[in-house]
Coordinates of C-alpha atoms in Angstrom, one line a residue:
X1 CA 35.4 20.9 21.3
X2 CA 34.8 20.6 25.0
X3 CA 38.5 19.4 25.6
X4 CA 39.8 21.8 23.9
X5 CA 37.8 24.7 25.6
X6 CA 39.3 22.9 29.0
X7 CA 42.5 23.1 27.8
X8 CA 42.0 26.8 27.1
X9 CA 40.9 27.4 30.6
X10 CA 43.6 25.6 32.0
X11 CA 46.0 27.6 30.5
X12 CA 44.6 30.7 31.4
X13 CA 44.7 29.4 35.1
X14 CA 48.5 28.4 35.1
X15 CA 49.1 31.4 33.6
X16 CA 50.5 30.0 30.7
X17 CA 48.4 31.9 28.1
X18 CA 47.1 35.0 28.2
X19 CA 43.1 36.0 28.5
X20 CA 43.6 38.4 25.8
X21 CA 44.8 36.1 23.4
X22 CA 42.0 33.4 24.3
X23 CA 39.9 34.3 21.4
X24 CA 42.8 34.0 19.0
X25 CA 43.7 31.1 20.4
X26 CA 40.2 30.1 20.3
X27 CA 39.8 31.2 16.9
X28 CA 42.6 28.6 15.5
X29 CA 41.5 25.2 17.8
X30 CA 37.8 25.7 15.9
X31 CA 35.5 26.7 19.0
X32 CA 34.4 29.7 17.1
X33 CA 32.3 29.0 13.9
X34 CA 33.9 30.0 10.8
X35 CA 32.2 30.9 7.7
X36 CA 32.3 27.3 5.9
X37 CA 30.8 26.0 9.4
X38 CA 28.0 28.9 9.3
X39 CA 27.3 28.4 5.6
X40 CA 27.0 24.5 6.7
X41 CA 24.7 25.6 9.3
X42 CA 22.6 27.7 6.7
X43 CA 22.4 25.2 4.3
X44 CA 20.7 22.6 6.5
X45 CA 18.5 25.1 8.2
X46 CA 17.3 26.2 4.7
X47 CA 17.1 22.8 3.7
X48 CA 14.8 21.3 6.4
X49 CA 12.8 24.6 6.4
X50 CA 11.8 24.1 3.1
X51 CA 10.7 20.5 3.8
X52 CA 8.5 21.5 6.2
X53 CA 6.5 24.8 4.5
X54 CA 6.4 22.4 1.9
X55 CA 4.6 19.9 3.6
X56 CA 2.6 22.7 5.6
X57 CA 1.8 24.3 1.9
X58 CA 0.3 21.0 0.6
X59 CA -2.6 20.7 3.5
X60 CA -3.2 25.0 3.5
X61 CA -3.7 24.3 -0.4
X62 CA -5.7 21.2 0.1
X63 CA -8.0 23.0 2.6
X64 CA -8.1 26.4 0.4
X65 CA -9.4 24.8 -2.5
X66 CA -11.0 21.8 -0.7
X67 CA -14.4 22.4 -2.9
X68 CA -12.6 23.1 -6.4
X69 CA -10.6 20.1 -6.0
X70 CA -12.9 17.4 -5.6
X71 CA -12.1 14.1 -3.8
X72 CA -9.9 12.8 -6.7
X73 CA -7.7 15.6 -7.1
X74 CA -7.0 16.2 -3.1
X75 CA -6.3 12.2 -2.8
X76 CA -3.8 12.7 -6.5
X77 CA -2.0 15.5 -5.2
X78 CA -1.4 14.1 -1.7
X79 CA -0.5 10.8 -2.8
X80 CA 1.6 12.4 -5.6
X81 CA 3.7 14.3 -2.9
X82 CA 4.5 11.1 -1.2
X83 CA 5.5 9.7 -4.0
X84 CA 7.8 12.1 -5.0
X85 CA 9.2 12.3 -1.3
X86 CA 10.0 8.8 -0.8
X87 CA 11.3 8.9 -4.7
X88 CA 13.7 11.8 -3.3
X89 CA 14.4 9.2 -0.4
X90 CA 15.3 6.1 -2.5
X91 CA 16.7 8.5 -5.4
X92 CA 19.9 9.6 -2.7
X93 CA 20.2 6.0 -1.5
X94 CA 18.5 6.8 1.7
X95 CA 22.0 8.5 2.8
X96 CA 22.8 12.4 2.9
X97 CA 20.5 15.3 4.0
X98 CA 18.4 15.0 1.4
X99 CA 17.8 12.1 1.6
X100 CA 16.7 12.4 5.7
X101 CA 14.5 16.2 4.8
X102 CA 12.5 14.3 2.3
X103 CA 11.4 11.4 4.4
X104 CA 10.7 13.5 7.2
X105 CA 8.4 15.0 4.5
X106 CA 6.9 12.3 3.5
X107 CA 6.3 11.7 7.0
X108 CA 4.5 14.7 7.5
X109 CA 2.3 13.6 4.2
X110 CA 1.3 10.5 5.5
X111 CA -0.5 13.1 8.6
X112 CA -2.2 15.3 5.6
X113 CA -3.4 11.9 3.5
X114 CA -4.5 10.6 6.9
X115 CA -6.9 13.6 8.0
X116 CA -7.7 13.8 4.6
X117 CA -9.2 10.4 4.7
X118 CA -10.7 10.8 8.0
X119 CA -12.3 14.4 6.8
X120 CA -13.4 12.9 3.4
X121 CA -15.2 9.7 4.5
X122 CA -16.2 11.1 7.8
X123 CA -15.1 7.9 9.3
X124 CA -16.4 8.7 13.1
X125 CA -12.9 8.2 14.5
X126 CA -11.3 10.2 17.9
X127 CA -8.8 12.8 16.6
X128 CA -6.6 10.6 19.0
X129 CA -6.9 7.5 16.5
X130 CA -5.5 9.5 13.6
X131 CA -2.5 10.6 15.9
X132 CA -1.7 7.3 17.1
X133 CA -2.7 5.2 13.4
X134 CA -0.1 8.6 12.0
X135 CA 2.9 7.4 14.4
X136 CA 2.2 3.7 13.7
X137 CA 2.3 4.0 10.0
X138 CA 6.1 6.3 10.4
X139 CA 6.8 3.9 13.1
X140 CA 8.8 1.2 10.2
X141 CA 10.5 4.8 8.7
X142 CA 11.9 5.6 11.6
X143 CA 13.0 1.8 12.2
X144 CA 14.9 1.7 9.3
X145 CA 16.0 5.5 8.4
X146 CA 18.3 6.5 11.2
X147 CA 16.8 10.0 11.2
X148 CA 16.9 11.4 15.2
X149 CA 14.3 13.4 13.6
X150 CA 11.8 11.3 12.9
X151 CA 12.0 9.3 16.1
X152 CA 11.3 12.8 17.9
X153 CA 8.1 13.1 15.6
X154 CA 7.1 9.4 16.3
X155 CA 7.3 10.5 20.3
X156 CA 5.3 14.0 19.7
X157 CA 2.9 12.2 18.1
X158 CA 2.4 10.0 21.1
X159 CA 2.2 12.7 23.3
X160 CA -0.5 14.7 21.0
X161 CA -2.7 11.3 21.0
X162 CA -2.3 10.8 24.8
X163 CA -3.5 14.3 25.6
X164 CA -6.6 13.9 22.5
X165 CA -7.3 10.3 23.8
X166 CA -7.6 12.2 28.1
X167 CA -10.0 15.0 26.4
X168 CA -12.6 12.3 25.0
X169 CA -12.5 10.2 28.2
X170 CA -11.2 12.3 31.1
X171 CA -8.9 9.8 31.7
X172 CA -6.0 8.0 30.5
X173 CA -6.0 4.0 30.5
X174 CA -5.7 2.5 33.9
X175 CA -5.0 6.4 35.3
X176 CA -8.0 8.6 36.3
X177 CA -8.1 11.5 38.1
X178 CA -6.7 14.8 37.5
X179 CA -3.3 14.0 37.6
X180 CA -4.0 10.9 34.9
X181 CA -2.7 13.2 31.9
X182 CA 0.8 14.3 33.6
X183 CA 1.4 10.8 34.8
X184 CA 0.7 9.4 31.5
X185 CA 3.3 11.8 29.9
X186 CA 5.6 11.6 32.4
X187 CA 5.8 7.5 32.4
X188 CA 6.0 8.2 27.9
X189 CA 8.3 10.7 28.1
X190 CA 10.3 8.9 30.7
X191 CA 10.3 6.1 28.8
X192 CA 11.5 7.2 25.5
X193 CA 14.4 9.6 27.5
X194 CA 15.7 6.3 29.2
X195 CA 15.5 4.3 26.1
X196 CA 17.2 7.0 23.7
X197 CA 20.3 7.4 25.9
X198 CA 20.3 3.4 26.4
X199 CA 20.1 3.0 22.3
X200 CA 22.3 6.0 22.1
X201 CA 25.9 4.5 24.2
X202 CA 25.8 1.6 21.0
X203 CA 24.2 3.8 18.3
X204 CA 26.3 7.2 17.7
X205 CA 23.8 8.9 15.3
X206 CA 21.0 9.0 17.9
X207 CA 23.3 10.8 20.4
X208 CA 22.1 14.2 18.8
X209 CA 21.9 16.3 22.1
X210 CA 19.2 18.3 20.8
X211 CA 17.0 15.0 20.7
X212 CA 17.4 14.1 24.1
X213 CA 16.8 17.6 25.7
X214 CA 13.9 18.3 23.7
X215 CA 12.3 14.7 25.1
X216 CA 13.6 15.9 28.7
X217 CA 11.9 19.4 28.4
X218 CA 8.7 17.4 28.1
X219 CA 9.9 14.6 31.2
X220 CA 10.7 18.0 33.2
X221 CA 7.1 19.8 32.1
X222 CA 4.9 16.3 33.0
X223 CA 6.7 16.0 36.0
X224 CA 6.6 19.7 37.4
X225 CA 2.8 19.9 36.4
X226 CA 2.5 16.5 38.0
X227 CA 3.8 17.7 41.6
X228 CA 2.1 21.2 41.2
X229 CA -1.3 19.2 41.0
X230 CA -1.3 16.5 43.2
X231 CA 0.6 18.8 45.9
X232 CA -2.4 21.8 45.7
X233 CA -4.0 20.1 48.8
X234 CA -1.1 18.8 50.9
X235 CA 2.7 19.1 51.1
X236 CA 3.4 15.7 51.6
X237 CA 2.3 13.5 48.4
X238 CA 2.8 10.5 45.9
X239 CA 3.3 12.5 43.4
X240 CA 5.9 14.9 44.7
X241 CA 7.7 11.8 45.8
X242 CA 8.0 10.7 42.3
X243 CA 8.8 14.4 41.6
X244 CA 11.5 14.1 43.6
X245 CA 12.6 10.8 42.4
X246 CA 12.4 12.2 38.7
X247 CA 14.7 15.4 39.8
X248 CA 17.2 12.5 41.8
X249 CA 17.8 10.9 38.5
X250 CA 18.6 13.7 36.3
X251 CA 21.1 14.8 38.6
X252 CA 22.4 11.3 38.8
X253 CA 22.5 10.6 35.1
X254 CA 23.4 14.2 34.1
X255 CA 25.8 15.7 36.6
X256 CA 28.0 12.3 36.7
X257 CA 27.3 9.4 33.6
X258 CA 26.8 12.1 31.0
X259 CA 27.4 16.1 32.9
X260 CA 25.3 18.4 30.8
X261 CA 24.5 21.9 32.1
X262 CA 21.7 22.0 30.2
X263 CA 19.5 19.4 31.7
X264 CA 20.5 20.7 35.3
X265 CA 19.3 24.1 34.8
X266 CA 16.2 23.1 33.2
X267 CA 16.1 20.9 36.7
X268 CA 16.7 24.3 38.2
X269 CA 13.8 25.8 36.7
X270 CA 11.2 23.5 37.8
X271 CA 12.2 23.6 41.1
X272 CA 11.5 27.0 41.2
X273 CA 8.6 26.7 39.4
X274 CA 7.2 24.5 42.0
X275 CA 8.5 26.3 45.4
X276 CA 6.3 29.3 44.0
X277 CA 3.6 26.9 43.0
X278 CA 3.8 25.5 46.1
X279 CA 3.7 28.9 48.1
X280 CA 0.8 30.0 46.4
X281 CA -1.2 26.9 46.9
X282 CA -1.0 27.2 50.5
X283 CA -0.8 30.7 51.1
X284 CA -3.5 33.0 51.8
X285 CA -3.1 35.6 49.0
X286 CA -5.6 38.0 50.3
X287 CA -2.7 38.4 53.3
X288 CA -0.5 41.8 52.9
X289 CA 2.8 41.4 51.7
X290 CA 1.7 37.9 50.7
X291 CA 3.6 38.8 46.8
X292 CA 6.4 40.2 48.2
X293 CA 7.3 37.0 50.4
X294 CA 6.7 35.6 47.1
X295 CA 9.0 37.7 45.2
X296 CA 11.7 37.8 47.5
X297 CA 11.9 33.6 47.4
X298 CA 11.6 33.8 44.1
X299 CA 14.6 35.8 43.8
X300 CA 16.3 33.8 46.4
X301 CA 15.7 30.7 45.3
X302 CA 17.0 31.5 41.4
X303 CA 20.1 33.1 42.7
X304 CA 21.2 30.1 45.1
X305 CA 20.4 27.6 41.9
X306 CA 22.3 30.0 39.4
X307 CA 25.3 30.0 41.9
X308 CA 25.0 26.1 42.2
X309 CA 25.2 25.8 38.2
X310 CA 28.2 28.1 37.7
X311 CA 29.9 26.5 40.1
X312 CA 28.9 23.1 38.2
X313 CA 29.8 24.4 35.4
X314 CA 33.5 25.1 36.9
X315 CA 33.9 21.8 38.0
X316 CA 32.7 20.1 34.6
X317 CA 35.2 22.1 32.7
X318 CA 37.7 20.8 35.2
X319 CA 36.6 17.1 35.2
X320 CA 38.7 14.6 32.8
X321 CA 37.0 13.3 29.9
X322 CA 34.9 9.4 31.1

């Protein structure tokens, strides 16, 4: 699609076509859904939808009629909708949408019989444990499923119990301090970014696009929060080092090995999140014309980086394909 949409372009620069008949043009080569493509779309939104407000309508029903149901009938029910999710799995061969929307349930169930066991027994365990004990029980699913999906609910859940397991103790493992949380998310997040696009050059169905930017957004937020905190007191820092370091690499890996707009602006953003973070932190507000200053970098500094990405975005659409 992307070769194609160059091709158009180039054509409109040599003259060769003209712009009105770009979306006609456009139209034919397939760049604009059609109705087959949009009832596609539909049907998968609907379909994964419904997995999930049916996994949601399990625990809500659960907890509504928590007394009335006794611990027998919550532990049937939720132990009934596994089966009949993983049945749905094993029914479709473990192949097809289906097949992927009704493990993804059941993975969701295994959460629900989880807290239900915890909440039940009153087993005395860190909301963190059930978190954690919830990805490592998915953890073989998404091993064997090849479901993008459930690999990104596997890495949410990691992220949930890291910032559960920093509320209890204030710190995280070998990090303390108030920085400990965003440096434990970055180094996960990291982590699981690095390894997804490593797995994703030999295995094609994890190079998803959606996968990998969600897991960046959260790289991106660890890291921005990382260099607003540990920069509060002084410009010159470890941690906006490694901010630095983080923003190096997604330009690296993003503007030349694999160009994608979409990780540069979101680059973009936090840069600008943390200039104005930055300004505040060592600016006297109580100082007239202190927000204005403020306002007019602000402005400044989004229409240099908006200028910087169309221009990007020129020269991607004019790079050959790697």
């Amino acid at each position: 699609m992307d070769t194609a949409r160059r091709q158009l372009d180039h054509l409109i620069e040599q003259e060769e076509l003209a712009p009105a008949d770009y979306q006609r043009a456009a139209t034919l080569l397939g760049l604009y859904p059609s109705l087959p493509r949009w009832q596609r779309f539909l049907d998968h939104l609907l379909l994964w939808l419904s997995a999930l407000a049916l996994g949601f309508a399990l625990l809500f029903f659960i907890a509504y009629n928590w007394t009335e149901l006794g611990h027998l009938g919550r532990f049937a029910l939720v132990e009934l909708a596994l089966l009949i999710a993983v049945s749905a799995y094993f029914w479709k061969g473990g192949r097809g949408l289906v097949a992927k929307a009704a493990l993804f349930a059941a993975a969701l169930v295994v959460g629900g019989l989880l807290a239900l066991f915890g909440q039940t027994y009153q087993t005395g365990a860190d909301p963190w444990q059930l978190f954690f004990t919830w990805s490592l029980m998915i953890l073989p699913w998404a091993l064997i499923a090849r479901l993008p999906a459930l690999w990104v609910l596997v890495i949410g859940l990691w992220n949930l119990a890291t910032m559960l397991y920093h509320g209890t103790f204030g710190s995280v493992w070998i990090l303390t301090g108030d920085t400990s949380l965003a440096w434990a998310l970055l180094v996960i997040n990291s982590l699981s970014l690095s390894g997804w696009e490593l797995a994703a050059r030999r295995l094609t169905w994890l190079d998803t696009g959606w996968a990998q930017r969600l897991i960046a957004a959260g790289v991106g937020m660890a890291a921005t929060i990382l260099a607003l905190i540990g920069s509060s007191d002084t410009l010159i820092s470890a941690e906006l080092l490694i901010y630095a370091l983080v923003l190096a690499a997604i330009y690296g890996v993003y503007r030349h090995l694999k160009p994608d707009l979409f990780m540069l602006a979101g680059g973009c953003l936090s840069v600008i999140v943390v200039i104005d973070g930055l300004f505040i932190a060592h600016t006297d507000l109580q100082e007239d014309g202190v927000f204005f200053l403020l306002s007019a970098i602000t402005i400044g500094s989004t229409t240099a980086l908006v200028k910087w990405l169309i221009h990007l975005n020129r020269l991607m659409h004019h790079e050959p394909e790697h």
